[in-house]
Amino acid sequence: MSQEIASALRWAQGQFDSISDSARLDAELLLAHCLQKPRSYLYSWPEQELPTSVHSEFEILVAQRLKPTPLAYLLVSREFYSLEFKISPVALIPRPETELLVDTTLQLCAGLQRPRILEMGTGTGIISIVLLKEKPDIDLVTTDISKACLELATTNARIHQVSLHCLQSDWYQALTALPGFDLIVSNPPYIAANDPYLSQGDLPAEPLLALTPGKTGLESIEKIVAGAPQHLNPGGYLIFEHGYDQAEAVEALLTTTGFTNIQNLLDDNQLPRVSLGQLPY
Ligand SMILES: C[S@@+](CC[C@H](N)C(=O)[O-])C[C@H]1O[C@@H](n2cnc3c(N)ncnc32)[C@H](O)[C@@H]1O
């Protein structure tokens, strides 16, 4: 059955009201995606009849959204640092707060000549790709334990015309033969396994490997901090994202591992989100 743009949107918005705080926006983004047009097209042509094939695809996506499947997985794309990245259920959906990690990393390497950077747990590849776009002279190695994530990151790198040196590795395990790094950056999994947040909203659809490292939520961070001194050059920095309630534990870990100049940075919601430390010279 064919339908006009405006009434299809009203119908989908009504479906999404109970599962989304942005029901109208979700409906518009999905329909624009099916039509392969910008959202503004929906407002310019509200009375246009949808072709049957488009209408069928829209109905399928609305049904998937109601499961609920995250919007980003249905749109197969998400913006990060003003760039569009290909998304798939093998990887975490990029979060806006991770831009703080990228901004701080760029500040740390601003004065360095061809710094060697290691990114661990790359997922979609957003952090490494933005770093390479913003500072093309860096010498960067990017890792993930998931082969599927590395394939997705490589696809995103191709889309953004940068070349990624990818390695499949369980944190530092496959990196023993590599020379030291000036900077190690990571957005590791950090949600405790029993955190009720894991069963809310879109999170059940995202890979558990990307969200939780175990019982306390600190297991990955502990490994990353403990292994950093063997892989950083003297004076090198370790910088990583963590949960808003993990700043104290993270500071203690960095201190006992011998890091200096430890800093904790607040995200846009004024929550402690990124910590960094420097290895002494
Ligand atoms: C929170 S996601 C971050 C993804 C991406 N960097 C981002 O910021 O959107 C954590 C990533 O760490 C990876 N990961 C989990 N355990 C790992 C391990 N033992 N070694 C390496 N990577 C791991 C996951 O596959 C996932 O891609």
PDB file of C-alpha atoms and ligand atoms in Angstrom:
ATOM      1  CA  MET A   1       0.000   0.000   0.000  1.00  0.00           C
ATOM      2  CA  SER A   2       1.475   3.377  -0.968  1.00  0.00           C
ATOM      3  CA  GLN A   3       1.561   6.303   1.429  1.00  0.00           C
ATOM      4  CA  GLU A   4       2.543   9.989   1.468  1.00  0.00           C
ATOM      5  CA  ILE A   5       5.744  11.115   3.159  1.00  0.00           C
ATOM      6  CA  ALA A   6       3.883  13.130   5.824  1.00  0.00           C
ATOM      7  CA  SER A   7       1.542  10.327   6.863  1.00  0.00           C
ATOM      8  CA  ALA A   8       4.332   7.717   6.842  1.00  0.00           C
ATOM      9  CA  LEU A   9       6.270   9.953   9.227  1.00  0.00           C
ATOM     10  CA  ARG A  10       3.255  10.435  11.511  1.00  0.00           C
ATOM     11  CA  TRP A  11       2.706   6.679  11.614  1.00  0.00           C
ATOM     12  CA  ALA A  12       6.360   5.897  12.443  1.00  0.00           C
ATOM     13  CA  GLN A  13       6.555   8.659  15.052  1.00  0.00           C
ATOM     14  CA  GLY A  14       3.524   7.127  16.798  1.00  0.00           C
ATOM     15  CA  GLN A  15       5.260   3.712  16.766  1.00  0.00           C
ATOM     16  CA  PHE A  16       8.474   5.133  18.256  1.00  0.00           C
ATOM     17  CA  ASP A  17       6.892   7.312  20.958  1.00  0.00           C
ATOM     18  CA  SER A  18       7.193   4.585  23.604  1.00  0.00           C
ATOM     19  CA  ILE A  19      10.816   3.574  22.857  1.00  0.00           C
ATOM     20  CA  SER A  20      12.583   6.796  21.920  1.00  0.00           C
ATOM     21  CA  ASP A  21      12.951  10.335  23.267  1.00  0.00           C
ATOM     22  CA  SER A  22      13.434  11.489  19.689  1.00  0.00           C
ATOM     23  CA  ALA A  23      10.583   9.644  17.949  1.00  0.00           C
ATOM     24  CA  ARG A  24      10.024  12.240  15.203  1.00  0.00           C
ATOM     25  CA  LEU A  25      13.740  12.585  14.453  1.00  0.00           C
ATOM     26  CA  ASP A  26      14.190   8.792  14.337  1.00  0.00           C
ATOM     27  CA  ALA A  27      11.300   8.524  11.858  1.00  0.00           C
ATOM     28  CA  GLU A  28      12.692  11.303   9.669  1.00  0.00           C
ATOM     29  CA  LEU A  29      16.230   9.887   9.642  1.00  0.00           C
ATOM     30  CA  LEU A  30      14.981   6.410   8.697  1.00  0.00           C
ATOM     31  CA  LEU A  31      12.698   7.644   5.932  1.00  0.00           C
ATOM     32  CA  ALA A  32      15.373   9.972   4.526  1.00  0.00           C
ATOM     33  CA  HIS A  33      17.751   6.978   4.576  1.00  0.00           C
ATOM     34  CA  CYS A  34      15.225   4.821   2.644  1.00  0.00           C
ATOM     35  CA  LEU A  35      14.691   7.604   0.098  1.00  0.00           C
ATOM     36  CA  GLN A  36      18.453   8.297  -0.056  1.00  0.00           C
ATOM     37  CA  LYS A  37      17.665  12.005   0.340  1.00  0.00           C
ATOM     38  CA  PRO A  38      18.545  14.624   2.974  1.00  0.00           C
ATOM     39  CA  ARG A  39      16.014  15.193   5.763  1.00  0.00           C
ATOM     40  CA  SER A  40      15.068  18.580   4.253  1.00  0.00           C
ATOM     41  CA  TYR A  41      13.528  16.663   1.319  1.00  0.00           C
ATOM     42  CA  LEU A  42      10.796  15.344   3.653  1.00  0.00           C
ATOM     43  CA  TYR A  43       9.726  18.909   4.444  1.00  0.00           C
ATOM     44  CA  SER A  44       9.909  20.073   0.834  1.00  0.00           C
ATOM     45  CA  TRP A  45       7.755  17.199  -0.500  1.00  0.00           C
ATOM     46  CA  PRO A  46       5.399  16.083   2.342  1.00  0.00           C
ATOM     47  CA  GLU A  47       2.642  15.064  -0.079  1.00  0.00           C
ATOM     48  CA  GLN A  48       4.835  12.946  -2.323  1.00  0.00           C
ATOM     49  CA  GLU A  49       3.701   9.313  -2.585  1.00  0.00           C
ATOM     50  CA  LEU A  50       6.380   6.860  -1.492  1.00  0.00           C
ATOM     51  CA  PRO A  51       7.304   4.212  -4.062  1.00  0.00           C
ATOM     52  CA  THR A  52       6.164   0.763  -2.853  1.00  0.00           C
ATOM     53  CA  SER A  53       9.744  -0.486  -2.510  1.00  0.00           C
ATOM     54  CA  VAL A  54      10.690   2.489  -0.318  1.00  0.00           C
ATOM     55  CA  HIS A  55       7.571   2.084   1.783  1.00  0.00           C
ATOM     56  CA  SER A  56       8.310  -1.626   2.335  1.00  0.00           C
ATOM     57  CA  GLU A  57      11.911  -0.920   3.324  1.00  0.00           C
ATOM     58  CA  PHE A  58      10.692   1.802   5.716  1.00  0.00           C
ATOM     59  CA  GLU A  59       8.249  -0.620   7.372  1.00  0.00           C
ATOM     60  CA  ILE A  60      11.036  -3.178   7.852  1.00  0.00           C
ATOM     61  CA  LEU A  61      13.364  -0.597   9.420  1.00  0.00           C
ATOM     62  CA  VAL A  62      10.585   0.703  11.699  1.00  0.00           C
ATOM     63  CA  ALA A  63       9.960  -2.868  12.889  1.00  0.00           C
ATOM     64  CA  GLN A  64      13.687  -3.351  13.562  1.00  0.00           C
ATOM     65  CA  ARG A  65      13.894  -0.042  15.429  1.00  0.00           C
ATOM     66  CA  LEU A  66      11.033  -1.231  17.670  1.00  0.00           C
ATOM     67  CA  LYS A  67      13.021  -4.345  18.762  1.00  0.00           C
ATOM     68  CA  PRO A  68      14.886  -1.980  19.619  1.00  0.00           C
ATOM     69  CA  THR A  69      17.794  -1.914  17.152  1.00  0.00           C
ATOM     70  CA  PRO A  70      19.899   1.259  17.578  1.00  0.00           C
ATOM     71  CA  LEU A  71      19.210   3.886  14.953  1.00  0.00           C
ATOM     72  CA  ALA A  72      22.908   4.074  14.029  1.00  0.00           C
ATOM     73  CA  TYR A  73      22.964   0.360  13.095  1.00  0.00           C
ATOM     74  CA  LEU A  74      19.899   0.854  10.859  1.00  0.00           C
ATOM     75  CA  LEU A  75      21.360   3.953   9.216  1.00  0.00           C
ATOM     76  CA  VAL A  76      24.708   2.103   8.926  1.00  0.00           C
ATOM     77  CA  SER A  77      26.450   5.343   9.723  1.00  0.00           C
ATOM     78  CA  ARG A  78      27.278   7.766  12.551  1.00  0.00           C
ATOM     79  CA  GLU A  79      28.977  11.149  12.674  1.00  0.00           C
ATOM     80  CA  PHE A  80      32.054  11.608  14.856  1.00  0.00           C
ATOM     81  CA  TYR A  81      34.311  14.662  14.830  1.00  0.00           C
ATOM     82  CA  SER A  82      32.290  15.972  11.844  1.00  0.00           C
ATOM     83  CA  LEU A  83      33.123  12.877   9.753  1.00  0.00           C
ATOM     84  CA  GLU A  84      30.702  10.102   8.736  1.00  0.00           C
ATOM     85  CA  PHE A  85      31.737   6.590   9.786  1.00  0.00           C
ATOM     86  CA  LYS A  86      30.367   3.254   8.661  1.00  0.00           C
ATOM     87  CA  ILE A  87      28.778   1.429  11.603  1.00  0.00           C
ATOM     88  CA  SER A  88      27.973  -2.214  12.188  1.00  0.00           C
ATOM     89  CA  PRO A  89      26.831  -4.323  15.150  1.00  0.00           C
ATOM     90  CA  VAL A  90      30.372  -5.740  15.508  1.00  0.00           C
ATOM     91  CA  ALA A  91      31.515  -2.448  17.041  1.00  0.00           C
ATOM     92  CA  LEU A  92      30.493   0.160  19.608  1.00  0.00           C
ATOM     93  CA  ILE A  93      28.474   3.065  18.232  1.00  0.00           C
ATOM     94  CA  PRO A  94      30.743   6.125  18.525  1.00  0.00           C
ATOM     95  CA  ARG A  95      29.840   8.389  21.457  1.00  0.00           C
ATOM     96  CA  PRO A  96      30.209  12.180  21.378  1.00  0.00           C
ATOM     97  CA  GLU A  97      32.113  12.174  24.707  1.00  0.00           C
ATOM     98  CA  THR A  98      34.983  10.305  23.008  1.00  0.00           C
ATOM     99  CA  GLU A  99      35.788  13.549  21.154  1.00  0.00           C
ATOM    100  CA  LEU A 100      37.401  14.722  24.432  1.00  0.00           C
ATOM    101  CA  LEU A 101      39.856  11.811  24.192  1.00  0.00           C
ATOM    102  CA  VAL A 102      40.728  12.764  20.618  1.00  0.00           C
ATOM    103  CA  ASP A 103      41.062  16.503  21.399  1.00  0.00           C
ATOM    104  CA  THR A 104      43.358  15.814  24.361  1.00  0.00           C
ATOM    105  CA  THR A 105      45.483  13.368  22.354  1.00  0.00           C
ATOM    106  CA  LEU A 106      45.895  15.967  19.604  1.00  0.00           C
ATOM    107  CA  GLN A 107      46.960  18.569  22.189  1.00  0.00           C
ATOM    108  CA  LEU A 108      49.526  16.170  23.661  1.00  0.00           C
ATOM    109  CA  CYS A 109      51.132  15.430  20.304  1.00  0.00           C
ATOM    110  CA  ALA A 110      50.927  19.011  18.957  1.00  0.00           C
ATOM    111  CA  GLY A 111      54.577  19.788  19.706  1.00  0.00           C
ATOM    112  CA  LEU A 112      55.959  16.357  18.779  1.00  0.00           C
ATOM    113  CA  GLN A 113      57.676  15.540  15.485  1.00  0.00           C
ATOM    114  CA  ARG A 114      56.243  12.391  13.876  1.00  0.00           C
ATOM    115  CA  PRO A 115      55.059  10.935  17.219  1.00  0.00           C
ATOM    116  CA  ARG A 116      54.563   7.181  17.487  1.00  0.00           C
ATOM    117  CA  ILE A 117      51.022   6.490  18.698  1.00  0.00           C
ATOM    118  CA  LEU A 118      49.334   3.247  19.714  1.00  0.00           C
ATOM    119  CA  GLU A 119      45.541   3.080  19.799  1.00  0.00           C
ATOM    120  CA  MET A 120      44.112   0.007  21.537  1.00  0.00           C
ATOM    121  CA  GLY A 121      40.519  -1.192  21.041  1.00  0.00           C
ATOM    122  CA  THR A 122      39.810   0.739  17.867  1.00  0.00           C
ATOM    123  CA  GLY A 123      36.269  -0.572  17.124  1.00  0.00           C
ATOM    124  CA  THR A 124      35.015   1.460  14.138  1.00  0.00           C
ATOM    125  CA  GLY A 125      38.452   3.106  13.895  1.00  0.00           C
ATOM    126  CA  ILE A 126      37.151   6.589  14.747  1.00  0.00           C
ATOM    127  CA  ILE A 127      39.984   7.619  17.087  1.00  0.00           C
ATOM    128  CA  SER A 128      42.852   6.516  14.847  1.00  0.00           C
ATOM    129  CA  ILE A 129      41.233   7.857  11.683  1.00  0.00           C
ATOM    130  CA  VAL A 130      40.514  11.305  13.160  1.00  0.00           C
ATOM    131  CA  LEU A 131      44.082  11.461  14.548  1.00  0.00           C
ATOM    132  CA  LEU A 132      45.498  10.612  11.112  1.00  0.00           C
ATOM    133  CA  LYS A 133      43.227  13.166   9.389  1.00  0.00           C
ATOM    134  CA  GLU A 134      44.109  15.928  11.881  1.00  0.00           C
ATOM    135  CA  LYS A 135      47.839  15.146  12.144  1.00  0.00           C
ATOM    136  CA  PRO A 136      48.927  13.220   9.041  1.00  0.00           C
ATOM    137  CA  ASP A 137      52.589  13.002  10.130  1.00  0.00           C
ATOM    138  CA  ILE A 138      51.900  10.600  13.027  1.00  0.00           C
ATOM    139  CA  ASP A 139      53.213   7.046  12.991  1.00  0.00           C
ATOM    140  CA  LEU A 140      50.224   5.100  14.276  1.00  0.00           C
ATOM    141  CA  VAL A 141      49.488   1.470  15.117  1.00  0.00           C
ATOM    142  CA  THR A 142      45.884   0.532  15.836  1.00  0.00           C
ATOM    143  CA  THR A 143      44.680  -2.666  17.515  1.00  0.00           C
ATOM    144  CA  ASP A 144      41.585  -4.572  18.528  1.00  0.00           C
ATOM    145  CA  ILE A 145      41.026  -8.095  19.768  1.00  0.00           C
ATOM    146  CA  SER A 146      38.160  -8.370  17.286  1.00  0.00           C
ATOM    147  CA  LYS A 147      39.051  -9.159  13.673  1.00  0.00           C
ATOM    148  CA  ALA A 148      35.623  -7.904  12.565  1.00  0.00           C
ATOM    149  CA  CYS A 149      36.313  -4.525  14.190  1.00  0.00           C
ATOM    150  CA  LEU A 150      39.674  -4.260  12.431  1.00  0.00           C
ATOM    151  CA  GLU A 151      37.969  -4.986   9.091  1.00  0.00           C
ATOM    152  CA  LEU A 152      35.389  -2.271   9.789  1.00  0.00           C
ATOM    153  CA  ALA A 153      38.123   0.181  10.839  1.00  0.00           C
ATOM    154  CA  THR A 154      40.019  -0.599   7.624  1.00  0.00           C
ATOM    155  CA  THR A 155      36.873   0.097   5.573  1.00  0.00           C
ATOM    156  CA  ASN A 156      36.402   3.418   7.380  1.00  0.00           C
ATOM    157  CA  ALA A 157      40.061   4.284   6.820  1.00  0.00           C
ATOM    158  CA  ARG A 158      39.608   3.634   3.088  1.00  0.00           C
ATOM    159  CA  ILE A 159      36.493   5.865   3.030  1.00  0.00           C
ATOM    160  CA  HIS A 160      38.496   8.662   4.680  1.00  0.00           C
ATOM    161  CA  GLN A 161      41.579   8.026   2.559  1.00  0.00           C
ATOM    162  CA  VAL A 162      44.020   7.285   5.348  1.00  0.00           C
ATOM    163  CA  SER A 163      46.097   4.169   5.754  1.00  0.00           C
ATOM    164  CA  LEU A 164      45.760   2.237   9.020  1.00  0.00           C
ATOM    165  CA  HIS A 165      48.421  -0.103  10.382  1.00  0.00           C
ATOM    166  CA  CYS A 166      46.114  -2.636  12.098  1.00  0.00           C
ATOM    167  CA  LEU A 167      47.092  -5.481  14.419  1.00  0.00           C
ATOM    168  CA  GLN A 168      44.818  -8.022  16.054  1.00  0.00           C
ATOM    169  CA  SER A 169      45.909  -8.122  19.688  1.00  0.00           C
ATOM    170  CA  ASP A 170      44.648  -8.842  23.178  1.00  0.00           C
ATOM    171  CA  TRP A 171      45.810  -5.488  24.598  1.00  0.00           C
ATOM    172  CA  TYR A 172      49.658  -5.590  24.406  1.00  0.00           C
ATOM    173  CA  GLN A 173      50.010  -9.301  23.584  1.00  0.00           C
ATOM    174  CA  ALA A 174      50.928  -8.999  19.866  1.00  0.00           C
ATOM    175  CA  LEU A 175      53.005  -5.837  20.328  1.00  0.00           C
ATOM    176  CA  THR A 176      56.136  -7.178  22.017  1.00  0.00           C
ATOM    177  CA  ALA A 177      58.411  -6.790  18.984  1.00  0.00           C
ATOM    178  CA  LEU A 178      57.411  -3.183  18.220  1.00  0.00           C
ATOM    179  CA  PRO A 179      59.549  -0.140  19.167  1.00  0.00           C
ATOM    180  CA  GLY A 180      58.255   2.139  21.956  1.00  0.00           C
ATOM    181  CA  PHE A 181      55.447   4.666  21.576  1.00  0.00           C
ATOM    182  CA  ASP A 182      55.260   8.337  22.541  1.00  0.00           C
ATOM    183  CA  LEU A 183      51.575   8.052  23.284  1.00  0.00           C
ATOM    184  CA  ILE A 184      49.115   5.246  24.027  1.00  0.00           C
ATOM    185  CA  VAL A 185      45.426   6.065  23.657  1.00  0.00           C
ATOM    186  CA  SER A 186      42.418   3.878  24.363  1.00  0.00           C
ATOM    187  CA  ASN A 187      38.684   3.921  24.915  1.00  0.00           C
ATOM    188  CA  PRO A 188      38.434   0.481  26.538  1.00  0.00           C
ATOM    189  CA  PRO A 189      35.331  -1.336  27.784  1.00  0.00           C
ATOM    190  CA  TYR A 190      34.701  -0.047  31.329  1.00  0.00           C
ATOM    191  CA  ILE A 191      31.143  -0.875  32.449  1.00  0.00           C
ATOM    192  CA  ALA A 192      30.827  -3.346  35.357  1.00  0.00           C
ATOM    193  CA  ALA A 193      29.173  -6.609  34.240  1.00  0.00           C
ATOM    194  CA  ASN A 194      26.297  -6.256  36.722  1.00  0.00           C
ATOM    195  CA  ASP A 195      25.580  -2.573  35.929  1.00  0.00           C
ATOM    196  CA  PRO A 196      21.824  -2.293  35.173  1.00  0.00           C
ATOM    197  CA  TYR A 197      22.726   0.335  32.540  1.00  0.00           C
ATOM    198  CA  LEU A 198      23.845  -2.556  30.281  1.00  0.00           C
ATOM    199  CA  SER A 199      20.242  -3.656  29.830  1.00  0.00           C
ATOM    200  CA  GLN A 200      18.887  -0.183  29.050  1.00  0.00           C
ATOM    201  CA  GLY A 201      18.129   1.596  25.771  1.00  0.00           C
ATOM    202  CA  ASP A 202      20.263   0.568  22.815  1.00  0.00           C
ATOM    203  CA  LEU A 203      23.041  -1.066  24.858  1.00  0.00           C
ATOM    204  CA  PRO A 204      21.789  -4.692  24.640  1.00  0.00           C
ATOM    205  CA  ALA A 205      22.282  -4.476  20.854  1.00  0.00           C
ATOM    206  CA  GLU A 206      25.928  -3.425  21.131  1.00  0.00           C
ATOM    207  CA  PRO A 207      28.754  -5.997  21.487  1.00  0.00           C
ATOM    208  CA  LEU A 208      29.377  -6.912  25.130  1.00  0.00           C
ATOM    209  CA  LEU A 209      33.108  -7.112  24.339  1.00  0.00           C
ATOM    210  CA  ALA A 210      33.060  -3.368  23.672  1.00  0.00           C
ATOM    211  CA  LEU A 211      31.107  -2.502  26.807  1.00  0.00           C
ATOM    212  CA  THR A 212      32.210  -4.618  29.750  1.00  0.00           C
ATOM    213  CA  PRO A 213      35.573  -6.138  30.669  1.00  0.00           C
ATOM    214  CA  GLY A 214      34.267  -8.056  33.705  1.00  0.00           C
ATOM    215  CA  LYS A 215      32.927  -7.825  37.221  1.00  0.00           C
ATOM    216  CA  THR A 216      34.409  -4.520  38.387  1.00  0.00           C
ATOM    217  CA  GLY A 217      34.521  -2.636  35.076  1.00  0.00           C
ATOM    218  CA  LEU A 218      38.202  -1.819  35.716  1.00  0.00           C
ATOM    219  CA  GLU A 219      39.755  -5.053  34.380  1.00  0.00           C
ATOM    220  CA  SER A 220      40.779  -3.652  30.951  1.00  0.00           C
ATOM    221  CA  ILE A 221      42.039  -0.365  32.394  1.00  0.00           C
ATOM    222  CA  GLU A 222      44.161  -2.293  34.913  1.00  0.00           C
ATOM    223  CA  LYS A 223      45.809  -4.268  32.074  1.00  0.00           C
ATOM    224  CA  ILE A 224      46.310  -1.162  29.934  1.00  0.00           C
ATOM    225  CA  VAL A 225      47.914   0.816  32.775  1.00  0.00           C
ATOM    226  CA  ALA A 226      50.070  -2.112  33.967  1.00  0.00           C
ATOM    227  CA  GLY A 227      51.486  -2.811  30.488  1.00  0.00           C
ATOM    228  CA  ALA A 228      52.025   0.805  29.424  1.00  0.00           C
ATOM    229  CA  PRO A 229      55.527   1.354  30.955  1.00  0.00           C
ATOM    230  CA  GLN A 230      56.959  -1.490  28.813  1.00  0.00           C
ATOM    231  CA  HIS A 231      55.587   0.062  25.612  1.00  0.00           C
ATOM    232  CA  LEU A 232      55.990   3.814  26.207  1.00  0.00           C
ATOM    233  CA  ASN A 233      59.143   5.802  25.535  1.00  0.00           C
ATOM    234  CA  PRO A 234      60.505   7.815  28.500  1.00  0.00           C
ATOM    235  CA  GLY A 235      58.286  10.901  28.892  1.00  0.00           C
ATOM    236  CA  GLY A 236      55.499   9.178  26.936  1.00  0.00           C
ATOM    237  CA  TYR A 237      51.824   9.583  27.763  1.00  0.00           C
ATOM    238  CA  LEU A 238      49.028   7.128  28.462  1.00  0.00           C
ATOM    239  CA  ILE A 239      45.551   8.573  27.917  1.00  0.00           C
ATOM    240  CA  PHE A 240      42.241   6.764  28.141  1.00  0.00           C
ATOM    241  CA  GLU A 241      38.504   7.155  28.617  1.00  0.00           C
ATOM    242  CA  HIS A 242      36.711   5.685  31.666  1.00  0.00           C
ATOM    243  CA  GLY A 243      33.444   5.719  33.578  1.00  0.00           C
ATOM    244  CA  TYR A 244      32.397   8.931  35.356  1.00  0.00           C
ATOM    245  CA  ASP A 245      32.739   7.146  38.730  1.00  0.00           C
ATOM    246  CA  GLN A 246      36.168   5.566  38.060  1.00  0.00           C
ATOM    247  CA  ALA A 247      38.408   8.670  38.275  1.00  0.00           C
ATOM    248  CA  GLU A 248      39.698   7.966  41.792  1.00  0.00           C
ATOM    249  CA  ALA A 249      40.468   4.297  41.110  1.00  0.00           C
ATOM    250  CA  VAL A 250      42.187   5.228  37.858  1.00  0.00           C
ATOM    251  CA  GLU A 251      44.317   7.901  39.531  1.00  0.00           C
ATOM    252  CA  ALA A 252      45.440   5.366  42.148  1.00  0.00           C
ATOM    253  CA  LEU A 253      46.371   2.873  39.405  1.00  0.00           C
ATOM    254  CA  LEU A 254      48.383   5.470  37.471  1.00  0.00           C
ATOM    255  CA  THR A 255      50.175   6.620  40.626  1.00  0.00           C
ATOM    256  CA  THR A 256      51.156   3.134  41.806  1.00  0.00           C
ATOM    257  CA  THR A 257      52.388   2.245  38.295  1.00  0.00           C
ATOM    258  CA  GLY A 258      54.798   5.206  38.405  1.00  0.00           C
ATOM    259  CA  PHE A 259      53.028   7.772  36.200  1.00  0.00           C
ATOM    260  CA  THR A 260      53.461  11.483  36.895  1.00  0.00           C
ATOM    261  CA  ASN A 261      51.586  14.628  35.785  1.00  0.00           C
ATOM    262  CA  ILE A 262      48.329  12.741  36.225  1.00  0.00           C
ATOM    263  CA  GLN A 263      45.285  14.652  35.070  1.00  0.00           C
ATOM    264  CA  ASN A 264      41.609  13.960  34.996  1.00  0.00           C
ATOM    265  CA  LEU A 265      39.442  15.784  32.447  1.00  0.00           C
ATOM    266  CA  LEU A 266      35.730  16.554  32.495  1.00  0.00           C
ATOM    267  CA  ASP A 267      33.377  15.935  29.577  1.00  0.00           C
ATOM    268  CA  ASP A 268      30.657  18.366  28.402  1.00  0.00           C
ATOM    269  CA  ASN A 269      28.397  17.118  31.205  1.00  0.00           C
ATOM    270  CA  GLN A 270      31.119  18.043  33.753  1.00  0.00           C
ATOM    271  CA  LEU A 271      31.766  14.353  34.477  1.00  0.00           C
ATOM    272  CA  PRO A 272      35.314  12.954  34.870  1.00  0.00           C
ATOM    273  CA  ARG A 273      35.718  11.047  31.615  1.00  0.00           C
ATOM    274  CA  VAL A 274      39.375  10.965  30.505  1.00  0.00           C
ATOM    275  CA  SER A 275      42.569  10.432  32.502  1.00  0.00           C
ATOM    276  CA  LEU A 276      46.179  10.743  31.481  1.00  0.00           C
ATOM    277  CA  GLY A 277      49.592  10.240  32.976  1.00  0.00           C
ATOM    278  CA  GLN A 278      53.176  10.721  31.845  1.00  0.00           C
ATOM    279  CA  LEU A 279      56.021   8.264  32.244  1.00  0.00           C
ATOM    280  CA  PRO A 280      59.064   9.920  33.869  1.00  0.00           C
ATOM    281  CA  TYR A 281      62.129  10.623  31.640  1.00  0.00           C
TER     282      TYR A 281
HETATM  283  C1  LIG B   1      34.498   0.942  24.168  1.00  0.00           C
HETATM  284  S1  LIG B   1      34.928   0.154  22.643  1.00  0.00           S
HETATM  285  C2  LIG B   1      35.761   1.506  21.848  1.00  0.00           C
HETATM  286  C3  LIG B   1      35.662   1.482  20.351  1.00  0.00           C
HETATM  287  C4  LIG B   1      36.186   2.756  19.675  1.00  0.00           C
HETATM  288  N1  LIG B   1      37.589   2.975  19.961  1.00  0.00           N
HETATM  289  C5  LIG B   1      35.374   3.951  20.118  1.00  0.00           C
HETATM  290  O1  LIG B   1      35.925   4.783  20.869  1.00  0.00           O
HETATM  291  O2  LIG B   1      34.204   4.078  19.727  1.00  0.00           O
HETATM  292  C6  LIG B   1      36.227  -0.909  23.186  1.00  0.00           C
HETATM  293  C7  LIG B   1      36.943  -1.704  22.116  1.00  0.00           C
HETATM  294  O3  LIG B   1      37.924  -2.516  22.762  1.00  0.00           O
HETATM  295  C8  LIG B   1      37.974  -3.774  22.123  1.00  0.00           C
HETATM  296  N2  LIG B   1      38.501  -4.761  23.088  1.00  0.00           N
HETATM  297  C9  LIG B   1      37.848  -5.411  24.078  1.00  0.00           C
HETATM  298  N3  LIG B   1      38.675  -6.242  24.722  1.00  0.00           N
HETATM  299  C10 LIG B   1      39.897  -6.114  24.141  1.00  0.00           C
HETATM  300  C11 LIG B   1      41.157  -6.719  24.370  1.00  0.00           C
HETATM  301  N4  LIG B   1      41.339  -7.647  25.317  1.00  0.00           N
HETATM  302  N5  LIG B   1      42.201  -6.343  23.590  1.00  0.00           N
HETATM  303  C12 LIG B   1      42.023  -5.412  22.616  1.00  0.00           C
HETATM  304  N6  LIG B   1      40.845  -4.810  22.343  1.00  0.00           N
HETATM  305  C13 LIG B   1      39.790  -5.155  23.099  1.00  0.00           C
HETATM  306  C14 LIG B   1      36.549  -4.058  21.704  1.00  0.00           C
HETATM  307  O4  LIG B   1      36.499  -4.987  20.638  1.00  0.00           O
HETATM  308  C15 LIG B   1      36.070  -2.652  21.306  1.00  0.00           C
HETATM  309  O5  LIG B   1      36.245  -2.418  19.932  1.00  0.00           O
END
